Amino acid sequence: MNAYAAFFILFIPVLLIYGTIQYFSFKNWTSVYIALNDDSYFQAISKLKQAGVRYKIKSSFDQTSTPMFGGNRQRHYEIYVKEKDAHYASQQLYS
């Protein structure tokens, strides 16, 4: 068995398991806010905490720009709430 076949035999099940977990962990949740920097992220979650709304976060990191070469690394946050709480959470975030 060559290295490529072994890689795919191990990689495909891991990818399927990861995708299944992601699907079911965010199944009844909806995105209510996208923060493009840390300050807006912390402001948004503090409003949700004060309102007593449960939330989940998905974050991604832009690795294409580095501070060493004059870039500004940015983290992107997606804030999710339960579908039944989406309207109330939006009111709290945008008030």
PDB file of N, CA and C in Angstrom:
ATOM      1  N   MET A   1       0.852  -1.176   0.000  1.00  0.00           N
ATOM      2  CA  MET A   1       0.000   0.000   0.000  1.00  0.00           C
ATOM      3  C   MET A   1       0.897   1.237   0.000  1.00  0.00           C
ATOM      4  N   ASN A   2       0.618   2.146  -0.925  1.00  0.00           N
ATOM      5  CA  ASN A   2       1.453   3.338  -0.962  1.00  0.00           C
ATOM      6  C   ASN A   2       0.941   4.381   0.034  1.00  0.00           C
ATOM      7  N   ALA A   3       1.716   5.428   0.198  1.00  0.00           N
ATOM      8  CA  ALA A   3       1.411   6.454   1.198  1.00  0.00           C
ATOM      9  C   ALA A   3       0.137   7.211   0.872  1.00  0.00           C
ATOM     10  N   TYR A   4      -0.150   7.451  -0.404  1.00  0.00           N
ATOM     11  CA  TYR A   4      -1.358   8.182  -0.784  1.00  0.00           C
ATOM     12  C   TYR A   4      -2.622   7.393  -0.426  1.00  0.00           C
ATOM     13  N   ALA A   5      -2.616   6.106  -0.678  1.00  0.00           N
ATOM     14  CA  ALA A   5      -3.779   5.280  -0.350  1.00  0.00           C
ATOM     15  C   ALA A   5      -4.003   5.245   1.157  1.00  0.00           C
ATOM     16  N   ALA A   6      -2.938   5.118   1.920  1.00  0.00           N
ATOM     17  CA  ALA A   6      -3.059   5.105   3.377  1.00  0.00           C
ATOM     18  C   ALA A   6      -3.583   6.441   3.881  1.00  0.00           C
ATOM     19  N   PHE A   7      -3.109   7.524   3.293  1.00  0.00           N
ATOM     20  CA  PHE A   7      -3.571   8.849   3.684  1.00  0.00           C
ATOM     21  C   PHE A   7      -5.075   8.984   3.452  1.00  0.00           C
ATOM     22  N   PHE A   8      -5.548   8.596   2.283  1.00  0.00           N
ATOM     23  CA  PHE A   8      -6.964   8.727   1.977  1.00  0.00           C
ATOM     24  C   PHE A   8      -7.823   7.781   2.793  1.00  0.00           C
ATOM     25  N   ILE A   9      -7.319   6.604   3.098  1.00  0.00           N
ATOM     26  CA  ILE A   9      -8.074   5.672   3.932  1.00  0.00           C
ATOM     27  C   ILE A   9      -8.260   6.240   5.331  1.00  0.00           C
ATOM     28  N   LEU A  10      -7.290   6.964   5.846  1.00  0.00           N
ATOM     29  CA  LEU A  10      -7.397   7.584   7.164  1.00  0.00           C
ATOM     30  C   LEU A  10      -8.096   8.936   7.119  1.00  0.00           C
ATOM     31  N   PHE A  11      -7.884   9.692   6.048  1.00  0.00           N
ATOM     32  CA  PHE A  11      -8.383  11.061   5.980  1.00  0.00           C
ATOM     33  C   PHE A  11      -9.889  11.133   5.726  1.00  0.00           C
ATOM     34  N   ILE A  12     -10.410  10.322   4.834  1.00  0.00           N
ATOM     35  CA  ILE A  12     -11.824  10.390   4.465  1.00  0.00           C
ATOM     36  C   ILE A  12     -12.744  10.131   5.661  1.00  0.00           C
ATOM     37  N   PRO A  13     -12.536   9.075   6.467  1.00  0.00           N
ATOM     38  CA  PRO A  13     -13.416   8.895   7.634  1.00  0.00           C
ATOM     39  C   PRO A  13     -13.320  10.042   8.641  1.00  0.00           C
ATOM     40  N   VAL A  14     -12.132  10.576   8.846  1.00  0.00           N
ATOM     41  CA  VAL A  14     -11.976  11.709   9.767  1.00  0.00           C
ATOM     42  C   VAL A  14     -12.749  12.907   9.247  1.00  0.00           C
ATOM     43  N   LEU A  15     -12.670  13.166   7.962  1.00  0.00           N
ATOM     44  CA  LEU A  15     -13.395  14.278   7.359  1.00  0.00           C
ATOM     45  C   LEU A  15     -14.904  14.089   7.479  1.00  0.00           C
ATOM     46  N   LEU A  16     -15.391  12.892   7.263  1.00  0.00           N
ATOM     47  CA  LEU A  16     -16.823  12.612   7.398  1.00  0.00           C
ATOM     48  C   LEU A  16     -17.295  12.778   8.840  1.00  0.00           C
ATOM     49  N   ILE A  17     -16.513  12.309   9.777  1.00  0.00           N
ATOM     50  CA  ILE A  17     -16.878  12.450  11.193  1.00  0.00           C
ATOM     51  C   ILE A  17     -16.896  13.926  11.586  1.00  0.00           C
ATOM     52  N   TYR A  18     -15.901  14.676  11.162  1.00  0.00           N
ATOM     53  CA  TYR A  18     -15.840  16.109  11.472  1.00  0.00           C
ATOM     54  C   TYR A  18     -17.043  16.839  10.881  1.00  0.00           C
ATOM     55  N   GLY A  19     -17.370  16.549   9.640  1.00  0.00           N
ATOM     56  CA  GLY A  19     -18.509  17.194   8.994  1.00  0.00           C
ATOM     57  C   GLY A  19     -19.817  16.866   9.685  1.00  0.00           C
ATOM     58  N   THR A  20     -19.983  15.624  10.115  1.00  0.00           N
ATOM     59  CA  THR A  20     -21.192  15.214  10.823  1.00  0.00           C
ATOM     60  C   THR A  20     -21.309  15.933  12.160  1.00  0.00           C
ATOM     61  N   ILE A  21     -20.219  16.023  12.887  1.00  0.00           N
ATOM     62  CA  ILE A  21     -20.230  16.730  14.177  1.00  0.00           C
ATOM     63  C   ILE A  21     -20.565  18.203  13.976  1.00  0.00           C
ATOM     64  N   GLN A  22     -19.966  18.846  12.980  1.00  0.00           N
ATOM     65  CA  GLN A  22     -20.258  20.248  12.702  1.00  0.00           C
ATOM     66  C   GLN A  22     -21.730  20.445  12.347  1.00  0.00           C
ATOM     67  N   TYR A  23     -22.267  19.553  11.536  1.00  0.00           N
ATOM     68  CA  TYR A  23     -23.658  19.680  11.121  1.00  0.00           C
ATOM     69  C   TYR A  23     -24.604  19.589  12.315  1.00  0.00           C
ATOM     70  N   PHE A  24     -24.412  18.584  13.167  1.00  0.00           N
ATOM     71  CA  PHE A  24     -25.333  18.398  14.270  1.00  0.00           C
ATOM     72  C   PHE A  24     -25.112  19.378  15.417  1.00  0.00           C
ATOM     73  N   SER A  25     -23.915  19.895  15.576  1.00  0.00           N
ATOM     74  CA  SER A  25     -23.695  20.839  16.668  1.00  0.00           C
ATOM     75  C   SER A  25     -24.281  22.213  16.369  1.00  0.00           C
ATOM     76  N   PHE A  26     -24.492  22.555  15.099  1.00  0.00           N
ATOM     77  CA  PHE A  26     -25.070  23.852  14.738  1.00  0.00           C
ATOM     78  C   PHE A  26     -26.409  23.699  14.025  1.00  0.00           C
ATOM     79  N   LYS A  27     -27.071  22.551  14.189  1.00  0.00           N
ATOM     80  CA  LYS A  27     -28.287  22.261  13.431  1.00  0.00           C
ATOM     81  C   LYS A  27     -29.417  23.242  13.719  1.00  0.00           C
ATOM     82  N   ASN A  28     -29.723  23.523  14.966  1.00  0.00           N
ATOM     83  CA  ASN A  28     -30.830  24.406  15.332  1.00  0.00           C
ATOM     84  C   ASN A  28     -30.359  25.792  15.758  1.00  0.00           C
ATOM     85  N   TRP A  29     -29.209  26.199  15.243  1.00  0.00           N
ATOM     86  CA  TRP A  29     -28.637  27.493  15.587  1.00  0.00           C
ATOM     87  C   TRP A  29     -28.582  28.346  14.331  1.00  0.00           C
ATOM     88  N   THR A  30     -28.716  29.644  14.492  1.00  0.00           N
ATOM     89  CA  THR A  30     -28.671  30.551  13.353  1.00  0.00           C
ATOM     90  C   THR A  30     -27.700  31.690  13.637  1.00  0.00           C
ATOM     91  N   SER A  31     -27.071  32.158  12.593  1.00  0.00           N
ATOM     92  CA  SER A  31     -26.092  33.235  12.736  1.00  0.00           C
ATOM     93  C   SER A  31     -26.817  34.568  12.916  1.00  0.00           C
ATOM     94  N   VAL A  32     -26.436  35.307  13.951  1.00  0.00           N
ATOM     95  CA  VAL A  32     -27.063  36.603  14.194  1.00  0.00           C
ATOM     96  C   VAL A  32     -26.079  37.761  14.078  1.00  0.00           C
ATOM     97  N   TYR A  33     -24.793  37.470  14.097  1.00  0.00           N
ATOM     98  CA  TYR A  33     -23.815  38.561  14.077  1.00  0.00           C
ATOM     99  C   TYR A  33     -22.481  38.037  13.572  1.00  0.00           C
ATOM    100  N   ILE A  34     -21.814  38.848  12.792  1.00  0.00           N
ATOM    101  CA  ILE A  34     -20.463  38.533  12.332  1.00  0.00           C
ATOM    102  C   ILE A  34     -19.559  39.679  12.751  1.00  0.00           C
ATOM    103  N   ALA A  35     -18.571  39.365  13.560  1.00  0.00           N
ATOM    104  CA  ALA A  35     -17.621  40.371  14.040  1.00  0.00           C
ATOM    105  C   ALA A  35     -16.312  40.209  13.275  1.00  0.00           C
ATOM    106  N   LEU A  36     -15.802  41.315  12.797  1.00  0.00           N
ATOM    107  CA  LEU A  36     -14.572  41.284  12.018  1.00  0.00           C
ATOM    108  C   LEU A  36     -13.346  41.695  12.807  1.00  0.00           C
ATOM    109  N   ASN A  37     -13.537  42.032  14.076  1.00  0.00           N
ATOM    110  CA  ASN A  37     -12.388  42.331  14.931  1.00  0.00           C
ATOM    111  C   ASN A  37     -12.726  41.966  16.374  1.00  0.00           C
ATOM    112  N   ASP A  38     -11.734  41.960  17.200  1.00  0.00           N
ATOM    113  CA  ASP A  38     -11.918  41.530  18.587  1.00  0.00           C
ATOM    114  C   ASP A  38     -12.840  42.452  19.370  1.00  0.00           C
ATOM    115  N   ASP A  39     -12.736  43.766  19.147  1.00  0.00           N
ATOM    116  CA  ASP A  39     -13.554  44.705  19.907  1.00  0.00           C
ATOM    117  C   ASP A  39     -15.041  44.483  19.672  1.00  0.00           C
ATOM    118  N   SER A  40     -15.442  44.363  18.415  1.00  0.00           N
ATOM    119  CA  SER A  40     -16.872  44.155  18.143  1.00  0.00           C
ATOM    120  C   SER A  40     -17.329  42.783  18.639  1.00  0.00           C
ATOM    121  N   TYR A  41     -16.445  41.805  18.615  1.00  0.00           N
ATOM    122  CA  TYR A  41     -16.780  40.480  19.147  1.00  0.00           C
ATOM    123  C   TYR A  41     -17.066  40.560  20.641  1.00  0.00           C
ATOM    124  N   PHE A  42     -16.179  41.188  21.396  1.00  0.00           N
ATOM    125  CA  PHE A  42     -16.366  41.259  22.843  1.00  0.00           C
ATOM    126  C   PHE A  42     -17.576  42.109  23.208  1.00  0.00           C
ATOM    127  N   GLN A  43     -17.859  43.158  22.449  1.00  0.00           N
ATOM    128  CA  GLN A  43     -19.059  43.956  22.702  1.00  0.00           C
ATOM    129  C   GLN A  43     -20.316  43.126  22.474  1.00  0.00           C
ATOM    130  N   ALA A  44     -20.335  42.351  21.400  1.00  0.00           N
ATOM    131  CA  ALA A  44     -21.515  41.555  21.069  1.00  0.00           C
ATOM    132  C   ALA A  44     -21.770  40.463  22.111  1.00  0.00           C
ATOM    133  N   ILE A  45     -20.725  39.744  22.496  1.00  0.00           N
ATOM    134  CA  ILE A  45     -20.975  38.660  23.454  1.00  0.00           C
ATOM    135  C   ILE A  45     -21.310  39.203  24.838  1.00  0.00           C
ATOM    136  N   SER A  46     -20.813  40.394  25.179  1.00  0.00           N
ATOM    137  CA  SER A  46     -21.188  40.955  26.480  1.00  0.00           C
ATOM    138  C   SER A  46     -22.670  41.329  26.487  1.00  0.00           C
ATOM    139  N   LYS A  47     -23.187  41.825  25.355  1.00  0.00           N
ATOM    140  CA  LYS A  47     -24.621  42.127  25.270  1.00  0.00           C
ATOM    141  C   LYS A  47     -25.446  40.851  25.382  1.00  0.00           C
ATOM    142  N   LEU A  48     -24.994  39.791  24.728  1.00  0.00           N
ATOM    143  CA  LEU A  48     -25.730  38.535  24.802  1.00  0.00           C
ATOM    144  C   LEU A  48     -25.680  37.935  26.200  1.00  0.00           C
ATOM    145  N   LYS A  49     -24.531  38.044  26.861  1.00  0.00           N
ATOM    146  CA  LYS A  49     -24.415  37.537  28.232  1.00  0.00           C
ATOM    147  C   LYS A  49     -25.338  38.297  29.172  1.00  0.00           C
ATOM    148  N   GLN A  50     -25.379  39.631  29.032  1.00  0.00           N
ATOM    149  CA  GLN A  50     -26.242  40.443  29.883  1.00  0.00           C
ATOM    150  C   GLN A  50     -27.712  40.110  29.668  1.00  0.00           C
ATOM    151  N   ALA A  51     -28.077  39.751  28.438  1.00  0.00           N
ATOM    152  CA  ALA A  51     -29.464  39.407  28.127  1.00  0.00           C
ATOM    153  C   ALA A  51     -29.782  37.962  28.475  1.00  0.00           C
ATOM    154  N   GLY A  52     -28.774  37.157  28.819  1.00  0.00           N
ATOM    155  CA  GLY A  52     -28.989  35.771  29.185  1.00  0.00           C
ATOM    156  C   GLY A  52     -29.224  34.857  27.992  1.00  0.00           C
ATOM    157  N   VAL A  53     -28.681  35.216  26.838  1.00  0.00           N
ATOM    158  CA  VAL A  53     -28.859  34.429  25.621  1.00  0.00           C
ATOM    159  C   VAL A  53     -27.661  33.501  25.446  1.00  0.00           C
ATOM    160  N   ARG A  54     -27.942  32.208  25.243  1.00  0.00           N
ATOM    161  CA  ARG A  54     -26.858  31.247  24.978  1.00  0.00           C
ATOM    162  C   ARG A  54     -26.389  31.433  23.548  1.00  0.00           C
ATOM    163  N   TYR A  55     -25.095  31.289  23.337  1.00  0.00           N
ATOM    164  CA  TYR A  55     -24.533  31.478  22.011  1.00  0.00           C
ATOM    165  C   TYR A  55     -23.392  30.508  21.773  1.00  0.00           C
ATOM    166  N   LYS A  56     -23.073  30.336  20.497  1.00  0.00           N
ATOM    167  CA  LYS A  56     -21.906  29.559  20.074  1.00  0.00           C
ATOM    168  C   LYS A  56     -21.110  30.422  19.116  1.00  0.00           C
ATOM    169  N   ILE A  57     -19.834  30.141  19.028  1.00  0.00           N
ATOM    170  CA  ILE A  57     -18.931  30.929  18.187  1.00  0.00           C
ATOM    171  C   ILE A  57     -18.233  30.019  17.183  1.00  0.00           C
ATOM    172  N   LYS A  58     -18.160  30.486  15.951  1.00  0.00           N
ATOM    173  CA  LYS A  58     -17.258  29.906  14.960  1.00  0.00           C
ATOM    174  C   LYS A  58     -16.280  31.010  14.620  1.00  0.00           C
ATOM    175  N   SER A  59     -15.009  30.710  14.687  1.00  0.00           N
ATOM    176  CA  SER A  59     -14.032  31.740  14.350  1.00  0.00           C
ATOM    177  C   SER A  59     -13.071  31.205  13.299  1.00  0.00           C
ATOM    178  N   SER A  60     -12.601  32.126  12.484  1.00  0.00           N
ATOM    179  CA  SER A  60     -11.589  31.775  11.495  1.00  0.00           C
ATOM    180  C   SER A  60     -10.504  32.839  11.551  1.00  0.00           C
ATOM    181  N   PHE A  61      -9.362  32.480  11.091  1.00  0.00           N
ATOM    182  CA  PHE A  61      -8.183  33.341  11.197  1.00  0.00           C
ATOM    183  C   PHE A  61      -7.614  33.564   9.812  1.00  0.00           C
ATOM    184  N   ASP A  62      -7.417  34.803   9.436  1.00  0.00           N
ATOM    185  CA  ASP A  62      -6.841  35.138   8.138  1.00  0.00           C
ATOM    186  C   ASP A  62      -5.327  35.034   8.230  1.00  0.00           C
ATOM    187  N   GLN A  63      -4.780  33.993   7.638  1.00  0.00           N
ATOM    188  CA  GLN A  63      -3.344  33.770   7.722  1.00  0.00           C
ATOM    189  C   GLN A  63      -2.591  34.335   6.526  1.00  0.00           C
ATOM    190  N   THR A  64      -3.297  35.011   5.629  1.00  0.00           N
ATOM    191  CA  THR A  64      -2.626  35.510   4.431  1.00  0.00           C
ATOM    192  C   THR A  64      -1.806  36.759   4.702  1.00  0.00           C
ATOM    193  N   SER A  65      -2.134  37.492   5.736  1.00  0.00           N
ATOM    194  CA  SER A  65      -1.358  38.694   6.032  1.00  0.00           C
ATOM    195  C   SER A  65      -0.713  38.550   7.398  1.00  0.00           C
ATOM    196  N   THR A  66       0.519  38.938   7.484  1.00  0.00           N
ATOM    197  CA  THR A  66       1.239  38.828   8.742  1.00  0.00           C
ATOM    198  C   THR A  66       1.754  40.198   9.158  1.00  0.00           C
ATOM    199  N   PRO A  67       1.751  40.490  10.462  1.00  0.00           N
ATOM    200  CA  PRO A  67       2.258  41.776  10.933  1.00  0.00           C
ATOM    201  C   PRO A  67       3.721  42.017  10.567  1.00  0.00           C
ATOM    202  N   MET A  68       4.480  40.949  10.415  1.00  0.00           N
ATOM    203  CA  MET A  68       5.891  41.088  10.105  1.00  0.00           C
ATOM    204  C   MET A  68       6.095  41.755   8.737  1.00  0.00           C
ATOM    205  N   PHE A  69       5.159  41.535   7.808  1.00  0.00           N
ATOM    206  CA  PHE A  69       5.289  42.096   6.469  1.00  0.00           C
ATOM    207  C   PHE A  69       4.329  43.247   6.230  1.00  0.00           C
ATOM    208  N   GLY A  70       3.888  43.896   7.290  1.00  0.00           N
ATOM    209  CA  GLY A  70       3.047  45.069   7.161  1.00  0.00           C
ATOM    210  C   GLY A  70       1.563  44.771   7.117  1.00  0.00           C
ATOM    211  N   GLY A  71       1.180  43.532   7.232  1.00  0.00           N
ATOM    212  CA  GLY A  71      -0.232  43.174   7.214  1.00  0.00           C
ATOM    213  C   GLY A  71      -0.837  43.284   8.597  1.00  0.00           C
ATOM    214  N   ASN A  72      -2.118  43.073   8.675  1.00  0.00           N
ATOM    215  CA  ASN A  72      -2.823  43.131   9.942  1.00  0.00           C
ATOM    216  C   ASN A  72      -3.650  41.855  10.065  1.00  0.00           C
ATOM    217  N   ARG A  73      -3.244  40.942  10.926  1.00  0.00           N
ATOM    218  CA  ARG A  73      -3.965  39.675  11.071  1.00  0.00           C
ATOM    219  C   ARG A  73      -5.367  39.948  11.597  1.00  0.00           C
ATOM    220  N   GLN A  74      -6.324  39.301  10.983  1.00  0.00           N
ATOM    221  CA  GLN A  74      -7.696  39.498  11.404  1.00  0.00           C
ATOM    222  C   GLN A  74      -8.350  38.182  11.737  1.00  0.00           C
ATOM    223  N   ARG A  75      -9.124  38.203  12.775  1.00  0.00           N
ATOM    224  CA  ARG A  75      -9.918  37.063  13.166  1.00  0.00           C
ATOM    225  C   ARG A  75     -11.368  37.411  12.848  1.00  0.00           C
ATOM    226  N   HIS A  76     -12.090  36.436  12.357  1.00  0.00           N
ATOM    227  CA  HIS A  76     -13.468  36.599  11.926  1.00  0.00           C
ATOM    228  C   HIS A  76     -14.326  35.723  12.833  1.00  0.00           C
ATOM    229  N   TYR A  77     -15.307  36.310  13.502  1.00  0.00           N
ATOM    230  CA  TYR A  77     -16.151  35.578  14.440  1.00  0.00           C
ATOM    231  C   TYR A  77     -17.585  35.546  13.927  1.00  0.00           C
ATOM    232  N   GLU A  78     -18.198  34.375  13.922  1.00  0.00           N
ATOM    233  CA  GLU A  78     -19.619  34.244  13.632  1.00  0.00           C
ATOM    234  C   GLU A  78     -20.303  33.828  14.924  1.00  0.00           C
ATOM    235  N   ILE A  79     -21.301  34.592  15.332  1.00  0.00           N
ATOM    236  CA  ILE A  79     -22.011  34.321  16.579  1.00  0.00           C
ATOM    237  C   ILE A  79     -23.357  33.698  16.240  1.00  0.00           C
ATOM    238  N   TYR A  80     -23.605  32.533  16.812  1.00  0.00           N
ATOM    239  CA  TYR A  80     -24.830  31.789  16.573  1.00  0.00           C
ATOM    240  C   TYR A  80     -25.656  31.717  17.852  1.00  0.00           C
ATOM    241  N   VAL A  81     -26.975  31.792  17.697  1.00  0.00           N
ATOM    242  CA  VAL A  81     -27.903  31.586  18.805  1.00  0.00           C
ATOM    243  C   VAL A  81     -28.949  30.571  18.362  1.00  0.00           C
ATOM    244  N   LYS A  82     -29.680  30.033  19.313  1.00  0.00           N
ATOM    245  CA  LYS A  82     -30.767  29.102  18.971  1.00  0.00           C
ATOM    246  C   LYS A  82     -31.783  29.842  18.108  1.00  0.00           C
ATOM    247  N   GLU A  83     -32.387  29.106  17.189  1.00  0.00           N
ATOM    248  CA  GLU A  83     -33.336  29.725  16.261  1.00  0.00           C
ATOM    249  C   GLU A  83     -34.472  30.419  16.992  1.00  0.00           C
ATOM    250  N   LYS A  84     -34.943  29.846  18.090  1.00  0.00           N
ATOM    251  CA  LYS A  84     -36.052  30.453  18.833  1.00  0.00           C
ATOM    252  C   LYS A  84     -35.647  31.757  19.517  1.00  0.00           C
ATOM    253  N   ASP A  85     -34.344  31.970  19.758  1.00  0.00           N
ATOM    254  CA  ASP A  85     -33.857  33.181  20.419  1.00  0.00           C
ATOM    255  C   ASP A  85     -33.305  34.216  19.445  1.00  0.00           C
ATOM    256  N   ALA A  86     -33.368  33.948  18.155  1.00  0.00           N
ATOM    257  CA  ALA A  86     -32.707  34.813  17.167  1.00  0.00           C
ATOM    258  C   ALA A  86     -33.262  36.232  17.165  1.00  0.00           C
ATOM    259  N   HIS A  87     -34.566  36.383  17.220  1.00  0.00           N
ATOM    260  CA  HIS A  87     -35.157  37.730  17.178  1.00  0.00           C
ATOM    261  C   HIS A  87     -34.770  38.533  18.421  1.00  0.00           C
ATOM    262  N   TYR A  88     -34.884  37.904  19.589  1.00  0.00           N
ATOM    263  CA  TYR A  88     -34.514  38.582  20.837  1.00  0.00           C
ATOM    264  C   TYR A  88     -33.030  38.938  20.852  1.00  0.00           C
ATOM    265  N   ALA A  89     -32.183  38.025  20.387  1.00  0.00           N
ATOM    266  CA  ALA A  89     -30.748  38.289  20.357  1.00  0.00           C
ATOM    267  C   ALA A  89     -30.425  39.441  19.405  1.00  0.00           C
ATOM    268  N   SER A  90     -31.083  39.489  18.268  1.00  0.00           N
ATOM    269  CA  SER A  90     -30.854  40.597  17.323  1.00  0.00           C
ATOM    270  C   SER A  90     -31.261  41.920  17.943  1.00  0.00           C
ATOM    271  N   GLN A  91     -32.375  41.933  18.660  1.00  0.00           N
ATOM    272  CA  GLN A  91     -32.803  43.162  19.329  1.00  0.00           C
ATOM    273  C   GLN A  91     -31.755  43.623  20.339  1.00  0.00           C
ATOM    274  N   GLN A  92     -31.195  42.679  21.076  1.00  0.00           N
ATOM    275  CA  GLN A  92     -30.186  43.028  22.077  1.00  0.00           C
ATOM    276  C   GLN A  92     -28.901  43.512  21.432  1.00  0.00           C
ATOM    277  N   LEU A  93     -28.504  42.897  20.335  1.00  0.00           N
ATOM    278  CA  LEU A  93     -27.251  43.278  19.676  1.00  0.00           C
ATOM    279  C   LEU A  93     -27.324  44.633  19.006  1.00  0.00           C
ATOM    280  N   TYR A  94     -28.452  44.947  18.420  1.00  0.00           N
ATOM    281  CA  TYR A  94     -28.557  46.166  17.625  1.00  0.00           C
ATOM    282  C   TYR A  94     -29.294  47.289  18.356  1.00  0.00           C
ATOM    283  N   SER A  95     -29.466  47.169  19.663  1.00  0.00           N
ATOM    284  CA  SER A  95     -30.108  48.251  20.414  1.00  0.00           C
ATOM    285  C   SER A  95     -29.077  49.152  21.051  1.00  0.00           C
TER     286      SER A  95
END
